[in-house]
Amino acid sequence: MRIAVCDDEKYFRNAICEAITSFYKSLDVICTAFESGRALISAFEKGQRFDAVFLDIEMPEPDGMETAKRLHEFSADLPVIFLTSHTELAMDGYEVGAFRFLQKPVITAKLTQALKDIRQLTADNKNLCIRSDGEEYYISPDSIIYAEADNNTVRFITSEKEYKMRLKMTEAMTMLEGVSDHFCRVHRSVIVNLSHIVSRNEKEVKLDSGVILPVSKSYVDEMKKRLVEYIRLNAR
C-alpha cells in the first residue's frame, strides 16, 4: 500500500508518517511525505499513484481543496483524508470528495480508525492468494469462515471448500489482516471471521455455519473488544 502525506508543517507530516508506519508495521506499506500541494500534484503528473492521501487544507496555493480537485483528475476514487484545525471547512471538503476529516492536533484513536477504514476500503478489491496442493487459489476474504492450525499447515474453511496451506498461524494472521479487518485470533490454533459469529461465551464461539470453536483465556478480552467494534461499525 502506498500512502502520501502532504502538509507544509514538517512536524505534522512527520508525525502522521510515523503513526502510519507504526500502525501497519509492514514493509509493504510505503508512506511518502510532501511539503506542498504543488509537489504532490507534480508527483501525480510524473505517474506516481497512491492508495490514499492525507492532505492539509490550509497550505499556500494550491491549498488542500484545490490540490484534492487536481488529484481526483488523475484518480477519481482516491481516498483523501483532510487534516485541518478549522472544522468549519469540512463541508467544503465533501464537495471535493473527502473520505474523512481529522482535526489538528490529530487524536491517535481517530487516526487509527481512519487507517483501519482505508485498509478495509483497499482490501475490498483484494483477494487472498492461497497456495494449496500445488495450485494458487484467489478467494474473497469474506468467504473465509475461519482458519485452523493443522500440524504444519493452516486450514482455511469456506462454505464451499477447504484450503490447506503450509505456514504458521502467525503468518496466516498477518496474511488475513492484510486483506480485511474482520479476522480475530481466538485461540492459539484458531482465527475467526467476526462476521460469521452468531454467539459467544468465555470459552467458545458459535458460527453461522453451526461450527463451535474454542476461545482461550489469553485471547478472550481481545475477542470481546474486536467483536464490539465490529458490531458498532457494521450496525449488526
Tab-separated table of C-alpha atoms in Angstrom:
chain	number	residue	atom	x	y	z
A	1	MET	CA	0.000	0.000	0.000
A	2	ARG	CA	1.240	3.478	-0.858
A	3	ILE	CA	0.138	6.462	1.247
A	4	ALA	CA	1.021	10.124	0.706
A	5	VAL	CA	1.091	12.749	3.468
A	6	CYS	CA	1.040	16.381	2.354
A	7	ASP	CA	1.449	19.146	4.937
A	8	ASP	CA	3.509	22.323	4.823
A	9	GLU	CA	4.389	21.881	8.517
A	10	LYS	CA	7.239	19.403	8.875
A	11	TYR	CA	6.243	18.379	12.413
A	12	PHE	CA	2.729	17.315	11.383
A	13	ARG	CA	3.700	15.438	8.233
A	14	ASN	CA	6.464	13.556	10.072
A	15	ALA	CA	4.106	12.701	12.949
A	16	ILE	CA	1.450	11.345	10.568
A	17	CYS	CA	4.003	9.315	8.612
A	18	GLU	CA	5.390	7.823	11.847
A	19	ALA	CA	1.884	6.922	13.033
A	20	ILE	CA	1.052	5.269	9.691
A	21	THR	CA	4.282	3.246	9.728
A	22	SER	CA	3.634	2.204	13.324
A	23	PHE	CA	0.051	1.171	12.568
A	24	TYR	CA	0.814	-1.034	9.585
A	25	LYS	CA	4.169	-2.427	10.824
A	26	SER	CA	4.745	-3.720	7.323
A	27	LEU	CA	7.371	-3.314	4.624
A	28	ASP	CA	4.508	-3.486	2.130
A	29	VAL	CA	3.330	-0.021	3.227
A	30	ILE	CA	5.240	2.976	1.916
A	31	CYS	CA	4.498	6.415	3.340
A	32	THR	CA	5.767	9.353	1.270
A	33	ALA	CA	5.822	12.915	2.622
A	34	PHE	CA	5.235	16.067	0.550
A	35	GLU	CA	5.711	19.619	1.792
A	36	SER	CA	3.284	21.266	-0.653
A	37	GLY	CA	0.293	20.587	-2.843
A	38	ARG	CA	2.388	21.581	-5.819
A	39	ALA	CA	4.942	18.854	-5.066
A	40	LEU	CA	2.193	16.238	-4.649
A	41	ILE	CA	0.464	17.217	-7.892
A	42	SER	CA	3.828	17.082	-9.662
A	43	ALA	CA	4.326	13.513	-8.410
A	44	PHE	CA	0.961	12.521	-9.924
A	45	GLU	CA	1.876	14.259	-13.186
A	46	LYS	CA	5.019	12.108	-13.308
A	47	GLY	CA	2.956	8.945	-12.929
A	48	GLN	CA	3.115	8.256	-9.191
A	49	ARG	CA	-0.070	6.865	-7.651
A	50	PHE	CA	-1.184	6.340	-4.048
A	51	ASP	CA	-3.859	4.267	-2.351
A	52	ALA	CA	-4.734	7.167	-0.006
A	53	VAL	CA	-3.645	10.753	0.679
A	54	PHE	CA	-3.536	12.673	3.958
A	55	LEU	CA	-3.852	16.306	2.935
A	56	ASP	CA	-3.592	19.523	4.934
A	57	ILE	CA	-6.282	22.003	3.924
A	58	GLU	CA	-4.575	25.233	4.962
A	59	MET	CA	-1.463	25.389	2.799
A	60	PRO	CA	-0.070	28.079	0.478
A	61	GLU	CA	-1.513	27.848	-3.027
A	62	PRO	CA	-2.599	25.424	-4.137
A	63	ASP	CA	-4.355	24.753	-0.828
A	64	GLY	CA	-5.695	21.341	0.163
A	65	MET	CA	-9.071	21.823	-1.536
A	66	GLU	CA	-7.542	22.758	-4.876
A	67	THR	CA	-4.942	20.013	-4.564
A	68	ALA	CA	-7.681	17.417	-3.944
A	69	LYS	CA	-9.537	18.557	-7.069
A	70	ARG	CA	-6.387	18.133	-9.138
A	71	LEU	CA	-5.598	14.714	-7.669
A	72	HIS	CA	-9.077	13.437	-8.462
A	73	GLU	CA	-8.473	14.329	-12.100
A	74	PHE	CA	-5.789	11.630	-12.068
A	75	SER	CA	-7.559	9.174	-9.751
A	76	ALA	CA	-11.299	9.767	-9.299
A	77	ASP	CA	-11.727	7.266	-6.444
A	78	LEU	CA	-8.660	8.303	-4.455
A	79	PRO	CA	-9.470	8.450	-0.692
A	80	VAL	CA	-8.453	11.883	0.628
A	81	ILE	CA	-8.234	12.401	4.389
A	82	PHE	CA	-8.151	16.114	5.151
A	83	LEU	CA	-6.137	17.497	8.051
A	84	THR	CA	-7.388	20.789	9.465
A	85	SER	CA	-7.570	22.870	12.616
A	86	HIS	CA	-10.779	24.503	11.364
A	87	THR	CA	-13.671	22.026	11.313
A	88	GLU	CA	-15.948	24.583	9.639
A	89	LEU	CA	-14.078	23.792	6.414
A	90	ALA	CA	-15.418	20.247	6.447
A	91	MET	CA	-18.476	20.963	4.294
A	92	ASP	CA	-16.297	22.428	1.566
A	93	GLY	CA	-14.166	19.305	1.700
A	94	TYR	CA	-17.045	16.987	0.967
A	95	GLU	CA	-17.584	18.891	-2.267
A	96	VAL	CA	-14.167	17.658	-3.443
A	97	GLY	CA	-14.732	14.054	-2.386
A	98	ALA	CA	-13.270	13.953	1.123
A	99	PHE	CA	-13.056	10.450	2.576
A	100	ARG	CA	-12.540	11.639	6.151
A	101	PHE	CA	-11.582	14.696	8.236
A	102	LEU	CA	-9.059	14.697	11.078
A	103	GLN	CA	-8.807	17.720	13.318
A	104	LYS	CA	-5.372	19.022	14.286
A	105	PRO	CA	-3.779	18.126	16.579
A	106	VAL	CA	-4.711	14.641	15.413
A	107	ILE	CA	-6.067	12.283	18.079
A	108	THR	CA	-4.392	8.891	17.858
A	109	ALA	CA	-7.648	6.924	18.156
A	110	LYS	CA	-9.264	8.831	15.271
A	111	LEU	CA	-6.180	8.421	13.095
A	112	THR	CA	-6.131	4.690	13.855
A	113	GLN	CA	-9.801	4.368	12.862
A	114	ALA	CA	-9.172	6.268	9.625
A	115	LEU	CA	-6.284	3.917	8.804
A	116	LYS	CA	-8.464	0.870	9.523
A	117	ASP	CA	-11.158	2.240	7.219
A	118	ILE	CA	-8.591	2.847	4.477
A	119	ARG	CA	-7.224	-0.661	4.876
A	120	GLN	CA	-10.723	-2.117	4.642
A	121	LEU	CA	-11.552	0.061	1.634
A	122	THR	CA	-8.465	-1.077	-0.263
A	123	ALA	CA	-8.978	-4.677	0.877
A	124	ASP	CA	-12.487	-4.728	-0.627
A	125	ASN	CA	-10.851	-5.146	-4.027
A	126	LYS	CA	-8.303	-7.728	-2.868
A	127	ASN	CA	-8.495	-11.473	-2.978
A	128	LEU	CA	-6.495	-13.770	-0.750
A	129	CYS	CA	-3.927	-15.915	-2.560
A	130	ILE	CA	-3.804	-19.403	-1.042
A	131	ARG	CA	-1.310	-21.953	-2.356
A	132	SER	CA	-2.810	-25.389	-1.851
A	133	ASP	CA	-1.855	-28.753	-3.434
A	134	GLY	CA	0.477	-27.111	-5.911
A	135	GLU	CA	-2.076	-24.592	-7.150
A	136	GLU	CA	-2.870	-20.951	-6.380
A	137	TYR	CA	-6.433	-20.042	-5.447
A	138	TYR	CA	-7.677	-16.445	-5.308
A	139	ILE	CA	-10.623	-16.143	-2.935
A	140	SER	CA	-12.536	-13.332	-1.296
A	141	PRO	CA	-11.593	-12.848	2.383
A	142	ASP	CA	-15.303	-12.548	3.193
A	143	SER	CA	-15.805	-16.156	2.100
A	144	ILE	CA	-13.413	-17.442	4.775
A	145	ILE	CA	-15.369	-18.535	7.856
A	146	TYR	CA	-12.376	-19.455	9.982
A	147	ALA	CA	-8.797	-20.728	9.819
A	148	GLU	CA	-7.380	-23.512	11.959
A	149	ALA	CA	-3.881	-24.883	12.588
A	150	ASP	CA	-3.350	-28.459	11.420
A	151	ASN	CA	0.170	-29.726	12.226
A	152	ASN	CA	2.484	-27.668	9.999
A	153	THR	CA	-0.323	-26.273	7.858
A	154	VAL	CA	-3.316	-23.965	8.236
A	155	ARG	CA	-6.778	-24.926	7.007
A	156	PHE	CA	-8.847	-22.070	5.562
A	157	ILE	CA	-12.515	-23.019	5.799
A	158	THR	CA	-15.117	-21.540	3.455
A	159	SER	CA	-18.753	-22.549	2.950
A	160	GLU	CA	-17.828	-24.378	-0.249
A	161	LYS	CA	-14.312	-25.682	0.151
A	162	GLU	CA	-11.374	-26.191	2.488
A	163	TYR	CA	-7.899	-24.992	1.532
A	164	LYS	CA	-4.669	-26.135	3.186
A	165	MET	CA	-1.510	-24.054	3.113
A	166	ARG	CA	1.860	-24.712	4.693
A	167	LEU	CA	2.530	-21.805	7.073
A	168	LYS	CA	2.436	-20.786	10.733
A	169	MET	CA	-0.624	-19.317	12.463
A	170	THR	CA	1.170	-16.002	12.999
A	171	GLU	CA	1.853	-15.868	9.255
A	172	ALA	CA	-1.770	-16.755	8.488
A	173	MET	CA	-2.985	-13.946	10.772
A	174	THR	CA	-0.678	-11.431	9.091
A	175	MET	CA	-1.911	-12.569	5.666
A	176	LEU	CA	-5.577	-12.239	6.661
A	177	GLU	CA	-5.054	-8.855	8.344
A	178	GLY	CA	-3.542	-7.628	5.094
A	179	VAL	CA	-6.859	-8.010	3.285
A	180	SER	CA	-9.514	-7.461	5.977
A	181	ASP	CA	-10.152	-6.089	9.479
A	182	HIS	CA	-12.721	-8.822	10.156
A	183	PHE	CA	-10.359	-11.531	11.380
A	184	CYS	CA	-9.576	-12.150	15.041
A	185	ARG	CA	-7.453	-14.803	16.702
A	186	VAL	CA	-9.479	-16.507	19.445
A	187	HIS	CA	-7.170	-19.408	20.240
A	188	ARG	CA	-3.545	-20.269	19.538
A	189	SER	CA	-4.809	-22.547	16.756
A	190	VAL	CA	-7.955	-20.690	15.581
A	191	ILE	CA	-8.662	-17.463	13.666
A	192	VAL	CA	-12.304	-16.454	13.176
A	193	ASN	CA	-14.034	-14.152	10.729
A	194	LEU	CA	-16.025	-11.869	13.063
A	195	SER	CA	-18.827	-11.536	10.521
A	196	HIS	CA	-19.675	-15.227	10.992
A	197	ILE	CA	-20.026	-15.204	14.798
A	198	VAL	CA	-23.630	-15.599	15.994
A	199	SER	CA	-22.976	-16.120	19.733
A	200	ARG	CA	-20.110	-16.427	22.174
A	201	ASN	CA	-19.196	-17.005	25.789
A	202	GLU	CA	-15.955	-17.074	27.740
A	203	LYS	CA	-14.929	-20.462	26.340
A	204	GLU	CA	-16.273	-20.732	22.790
A	205	VAL	CA	-17.852	-19.044	19.799
A	206	LYS	CA	-20.669	-20.364	17.640
A	207	LEU	CA	-20.579	-19.557	13.936
A	208	ASP	CA	-23.424	-19.184	11.444
A	209	SER	CA	-22.287	-22.453	9.856
A	210	GLY	CA	-23.119	-24.230	13.132
A	211	VAL	CA	-19.469	-24.864	13.975
A	212	ILE	CA	-18.427	-24.241	17.596
A	213	LEU	CA	-14.812	-23.198	18.155
A	214	PRO	CA	-12.770	-22.851	21.369
A	215	VAL	CA	-11.759	-19.498	22.849
A	216	SER	CA	-8.686	-19.486	25.082
A	217	LYS	CA	-8.385	-17.284	28.153
A	218	SER	CA	-5.431	-15.353	26.718
A	219	TYR	CA	-7.482	-14.225	23.699
A	220	VAL	CA	-10.936	-13.670	25.219
A	221	ASP	CA	-10.523	-9.971	26.096
A	222	GLU	CA	-9.208	-9.063	22.662
A	223	MET	CA	-12.027	-11.026	21.032
A	224	LYS	CA	-14.656	-9.151	23.087
A	225	LYS	CA	-13.163	-5.796	22.154
A	226	ARG	CA	-12.891	-6.658	18.464
A	227	LEU	CA	-16.416	-8.063	18.308
A	228	VAL	CA	-17.921	-4.966	19.940
A	229	GLU	CA	-16.010	-2.769	17.488
A	230	TYR	CA	-17.153	-4.876	14.534
A	231	ILE	CA	-20.807	-4.715	15.589
A	232	ARG	CA	-20.592	-0.949	16.176
A	233	LEU	CA	-19.089	-0.283	12.752
A	234	ASN	CA	-21.384	-2.646	10.881
A	235	ALA	CA	-24.609	-1.924	12.823
A	236	ARG	CA	-25.284	-5.599	13.237
